[in-house]
Amino acid sequence: CYHMFECVKRPDFQKWIDAYEGKPPDFKAIFTHPDGDKFYKATLDYPACGMYRQLMEAYPDAKVLLTVRDPEKWYDSAIETIWSWRCGEQNRAHRIFEYFRKFQEQAQAFHNATMLPGVKRTDREGSIKSFKAWTETVKATVPPEKLLVFDVKEGWEPLCKFLDLPVPDEPFPQVNDKEEIKSFLTKVLIFCYIAHVVRFLLVLGVCGFFVWLGRKFL
């Protein structure tokens, strides 16, 4: 399954940026496994979910899973994690690395495609309206026989029935714990701050070296 983590590890930022800017999506390249021999059978979450229409056109037999939750709780979670000051999507400190500059460009392209016009991440009311509007648009767009509106609280049964798969003999997984995400984002941000300090000291050292040379030989 192709998830945000696959996009980040590879990374596929430019391919998604191009797609969100209106270029024909190169799904074959995106969904080919890094080993070159396998093909992802499904995709979940960011950044692919914003292109569900294009994915339906490319894979007409595919089914669509629309996860839903309380919009207020969704916003509270997002603003403390992926939309927080810690995250590489938002904080300019991350831009010291080309990797994060591309990540931020992709995140903004996704935001523009999935939120109502002019809504910023700090706009609670606008973000919640966007969340609700997105949900209703997906429901109105995807044929009912290909759509499952799913709350993870429902567990395995409706999901497995929709996918024609047996129910696993194990608890429904719970990942992406909010505190774990916040801790990880903080560590990455600290690393970026350290990189800024190191760069500053290097520049300062080079400048000091040339000042010393000037005083010694001029």
Short mmCIF file of N, CA, C and O in Angstrom, two decimals, residues 56-103:
data_model
loop_
_atom_site.label_atom_id
_atom_site.label_comp_id
_atom_site.label_asym_id
_atom_site.label_seq_id
_atom_site.Cartn_x
_atom_site.Cartn_y
_atom_site.Cartn_z
N MET A 56 -9.58 7.28 -10.03
CA MET A 56 -10.72 6.51 -10.51
C MET A 56 -10.70 6.38 -12.03
O MET A 56 -11.08 5.34 -12.58
N GLU A 57 -10.25 7.43 -12.71
CA GLU A 57 -10.14 7.36 -14.17
C GLU A 57 -9.05 6.39 -14.59
O GLU A 57 -9.22 5.63 -15.56
N ALA A 58 -7.94 6.42 -13.88
CA ALA A 58 -6.81 5.56 -14.23
C ALA A 58 -7.08 4.10 -13.87
O ALA A 58 -6.61 3.18 -14.56
N TYR A 59 -7.84 3.88 -12.78
CA TYR A 59 -8.13 2.52 -12.31
C TYR A 59 -9.63 2.38 -12.10
O TYR A 59 -10.13 2.46 -10.97
N PRO A 60 -10.38 2.20 -13.18
CA PRO A 60 -11.86 2.22 -13.10
C PRO A 60 -12.47 1.11 -12.24
O PRO A 60 -13.62 1.25 -11.81
N ASP A 61 -11.71 0.06 -11.97
CA ASP A 61 -12.25 -1.02 -11.13
C ASP A 61 -11.94 -0.82 -9.65
O ASP A 61 -12.35 -1.63 -8.81
N ALA A 62 -11.21 0.23 -9.34
CA ALA A 62 -10.79 0.46 -7.96
C ALA A 62 -11.97 0.87 -7.08
O ALA A 62 -12.94 1.47 -7.54
N LYS A 63 -11.86 0.54 -5.81
CA LYS A 63 -12.85 0.97 -4.83
C LYS A 63 -12.30 2.16 -4.04
O LYS A 63 -11.08 2.33 -3.93
N VAL A 64 -13.20 2.95 -3.50
CA VAL A 64 -12.80 4.18 -2.79
C VAL A 64 -13.25 4.09 -1.33
O VAL A 64 -14.41 3.81 -1.04
N LEU A 65 -12.31 4.32 -0.46
CA LEU A 65 -12.57 4.31 0.98
C LEU A 65 -12.52 5.74 1.51
O LEU A 65 -11.48 6.39 1.43
N LEU A 66 -13.63 6.23 2.02
CA LEU A 66 -13.71 7.57 2.59
C LEU A 66 -13.80 7.46 4.10
O LEU A 66 -14.84 7.07 4.64
N THR A 67 -12.71 7.77 4.78
CA THR A 67 -12.74 7.72 6.24
C THR A 67 -13.31 9.02 6.79
O THR A 67 -13.01 10.11 6.30
N VAL A 68 -14.16 8.89 7.79
CA VAL A 68 -14.81 10.05 8.39
C VAL A 68 -14.56 10.04 9.90
O VAL A 68 -14.29 9.00 10.50
N ARG A 69 -14.65 11.21 10.48
CA ARG A 69 -14.52 11.35 11.93
C ARG A 69 -15.14 12.68 12.34
O ARG A 69 -15.56 13.47 11.48
N ASP A 70 -15.20 12.93 13.61
CA ASP A 70 -15.74 14.20 14.11
C ASP A 70 -14.87 15.35 13.59
O ASP A 70 -13.67 15.37 13.85
N PRO A 71 -15.44 16.31 12.85
CA PRO A 71 -14.64 17.38 12.26
C PRO A 71 -13.89 18.22 13.28
O PRO A 71 -12.76 18.66 13.02
N GLU A 72 -14.51 18.46 14.43
CA GLU A 72 -13.84 19.25 15.48
C GLU A 72 -12.59 18.53 15.98
O GLU A 72 -11.53 19.13 16.14
N LYS A 73 -12.72 17.23 16.22
CA LYS A 73 -11.58 16.45 16.70
C LYS A 73 -10.51 16.32 15.62
O LYS A 73 -9.32 16.31 15.91
N TRP A 74 -10.96 16.22 14.36
CA TRP A 74 -10.00 16.18 13.26
C TRP A 74 -9.14 17.44 13.25
O TRP A 74 -7.91 17.37 13.14
N TYR A 75 -9.77 18.59 13.38
CA TYR A 75 -9.00 19.84 13.34
C TYR A 75 -8.07 19.95 14.54
O TYR A 75 -6.90 20.35 14.40
N ASP A 76 -8.56 19.58 15.72
CA ASP A 76 -7.71 19.63 16.92
C ASP A 76 -6.47 18.77 16.74
O ASP A 76 -5.37 19.14 17.15
N SER A 77 -6.64 17.60 16.14
CA SER A 77 -5.51 16.70 15.91
C SER A 77 -4.55 17.28 14.88
O SER A 77 -3.32 17.28 15.07
N ALA A 78 -5.10 17.79 13.77
CA ALA A 78 -4.25 18.32 12.69
C ALA A 78 -3.44 19.52 13.14
O ALA A 78 -2.24 19.62 12.85
N ILE A 79 -4.06 20.42 13.88
CA ILE A 79 -3.38 21.66 14.25
C ILE A 79 -2.29 21.41 15.30
O ILE A 79 -1.39 22.22 15.48
N GLU A 80 -2.37 20.26 15.98
CA GLU A 80 -1.34 19.91 16.96
C GLU A 80 -0.23 19.05 16.35
O GLU A 80 0.81 18.85 16.98
N THR A 81 -0.44 18.55 15.14
CA THR A 81 0.55 17.63 14.55
C THR A 81 0.99 18.14 13.17
O THR A 81 1.90 18.93 13.06
N ILE A 82 0.34 17.67 12.11
CA ILE A 82 0.81 17.98 10.76
C ILE A 82 0.65 19.44 10.37
O ILE A 82 1.29 19.90 9.41
N TRP A 83 -0.21 20.17 11.07
CA TRP A 83 -0.36 21.61 10.79
C TRP A 83 0.27 22.46 11.89
O TRP A 83 0.05 23.67 11.92
N SER A 84 1.03 21.88 12.76
CA SER A 84 1.61 22.63 13.87
C SER A 84 2.90 23.32 13.46
O SER A 84 3.47 23.05 12.39
N TRP A 85 3.42 24.17 14.34
CA TRP A 85 4.67 24.87 14.09
C TRP A 85 5.85 23.91 14.02
O TRP A 85 6.91 24.24 13.48
N ARG A 86 5.68 22.70 14.54
CA ARG A 86 6.78 21.73 14.53
C ARG A 86 7.00 21.11 13.16
O ARG A 86 8.09 20.65 12.83
N CYS A 87 5.94 21.04 12.37
CA CYS A 87 5.94 20.18 11.20
C CYS A 87 6.72 20.77 10.03
O CYS A 87 6.73 21.98 9.81
N GLY A 88 7.33 19.88 9.26
CA GLY A 88 8.07 20.29 8.08
C GLY A 88 7.20 20.93 7.02
O GLY A 88 7.71 21.59 6.11
N GLU A 89 5.88 20.75 7.11
CA GLU A 89 4.98 21.41 6.16
C GLU A 89 4.94 22.91 6.39
O GLU A 89 4.69 23.67 5.47
N GLN A 90 5.16 23.34 7.65
CA GLN A 90 4.90 24.73 8.00
C GLN A 90 6.15 25.53 8.35
O GLN A 90 6.27 26.70 7.97
N ASN A 91 7.05 24.93 9.09
CA ASN A 91 8.14 25.70 9.70
C ASN A 91 9.23 26.02 8.68
O ASN A 91 9.78 25.13 8.02
N ARG A 92 9.58 27.29 8.57
CA ARG A 92 10.57 27.71 7.59
C ARG A 92 11.98 27.23 7.93
O ARG A 92 12.85 27.21 7.07
N ALA A 93 12.19 26.82 9.17
CA ALA A 93 13.51 26.31 9.54
C ALA A 93 13.88 25.07 8.72
O ALA A 93 15.07 24.83 8.44
N HIS A 94 12.87 24.32 8.30
CA HIS A 94 13.12 23.11 7.52
C HIS A 94 13.65 23.41 6.13
O HIS A 94 14.24 22.54 5.48
N ARG A 95 13.46 24.63 5.67
CA ARG A 95 13.81 24.96 4.30
C ARG A 95 15.32 25.03 4.07
O ARG A 95 15.77 25.25 2.93
N ILE A 96 16.11 24.83 5.07
CA ILE A 96 17.55 24.74 4.90
C ILE A 96 17.91 23.54 4.02
O ILE A 96 18.96 23.53 3.37
N PHE A 97 17.02 22.55 3.96
CA PHE A 97 17.25 21.36 3.15
C PHE A 97 16.33 21.36 1.93
O PHE A 97 15.13 21.64 2.04
N GLU A 98 16.88 21.03 0.76
CA GLU A 98 16.09 20.94 -0.46
C GLU A 98 14.95 19.95 -0.32
O GLU A 98 13.84 20.16 -0.83
N TYR A 99 15.20 18.88 0.39
CA TYR A 99 14.19 17.84 0.64
C TYR A 99 12.93 18.45 1.23
O TYR A 99 11.81 18.20 0.76
N PHE A 100 13.09 19.28 2.27
CA PHE A 100 11.92 19.86 2.92
C PHE A 100 11.32 20.99 2.10
O PHE A 100 10.11 21.26 2.21
N ARG A 101 12.10 21.66 1.29
CA ARG A 101 11.53 22.68 0.41
C ARG A 101 10.54 22.04 -0.56
O ARG A 101 9.47 22.57 -0.82
N LYS A 102 10.92 20.88 -1.11
CA LYS A 102 10.02 20.17 -2.00
C LYS A 102 8.81 19.61 -1.24
O LYS A 102 7.69 19.61 -1.74
N PHE A 103 9.05 19.16 -0.02
CA PHE A 103 7.95 18.64 0.81
C PHE A 103 6.92 19.73 1.07
O PHE A 103 5.71 19.50 0.98
#
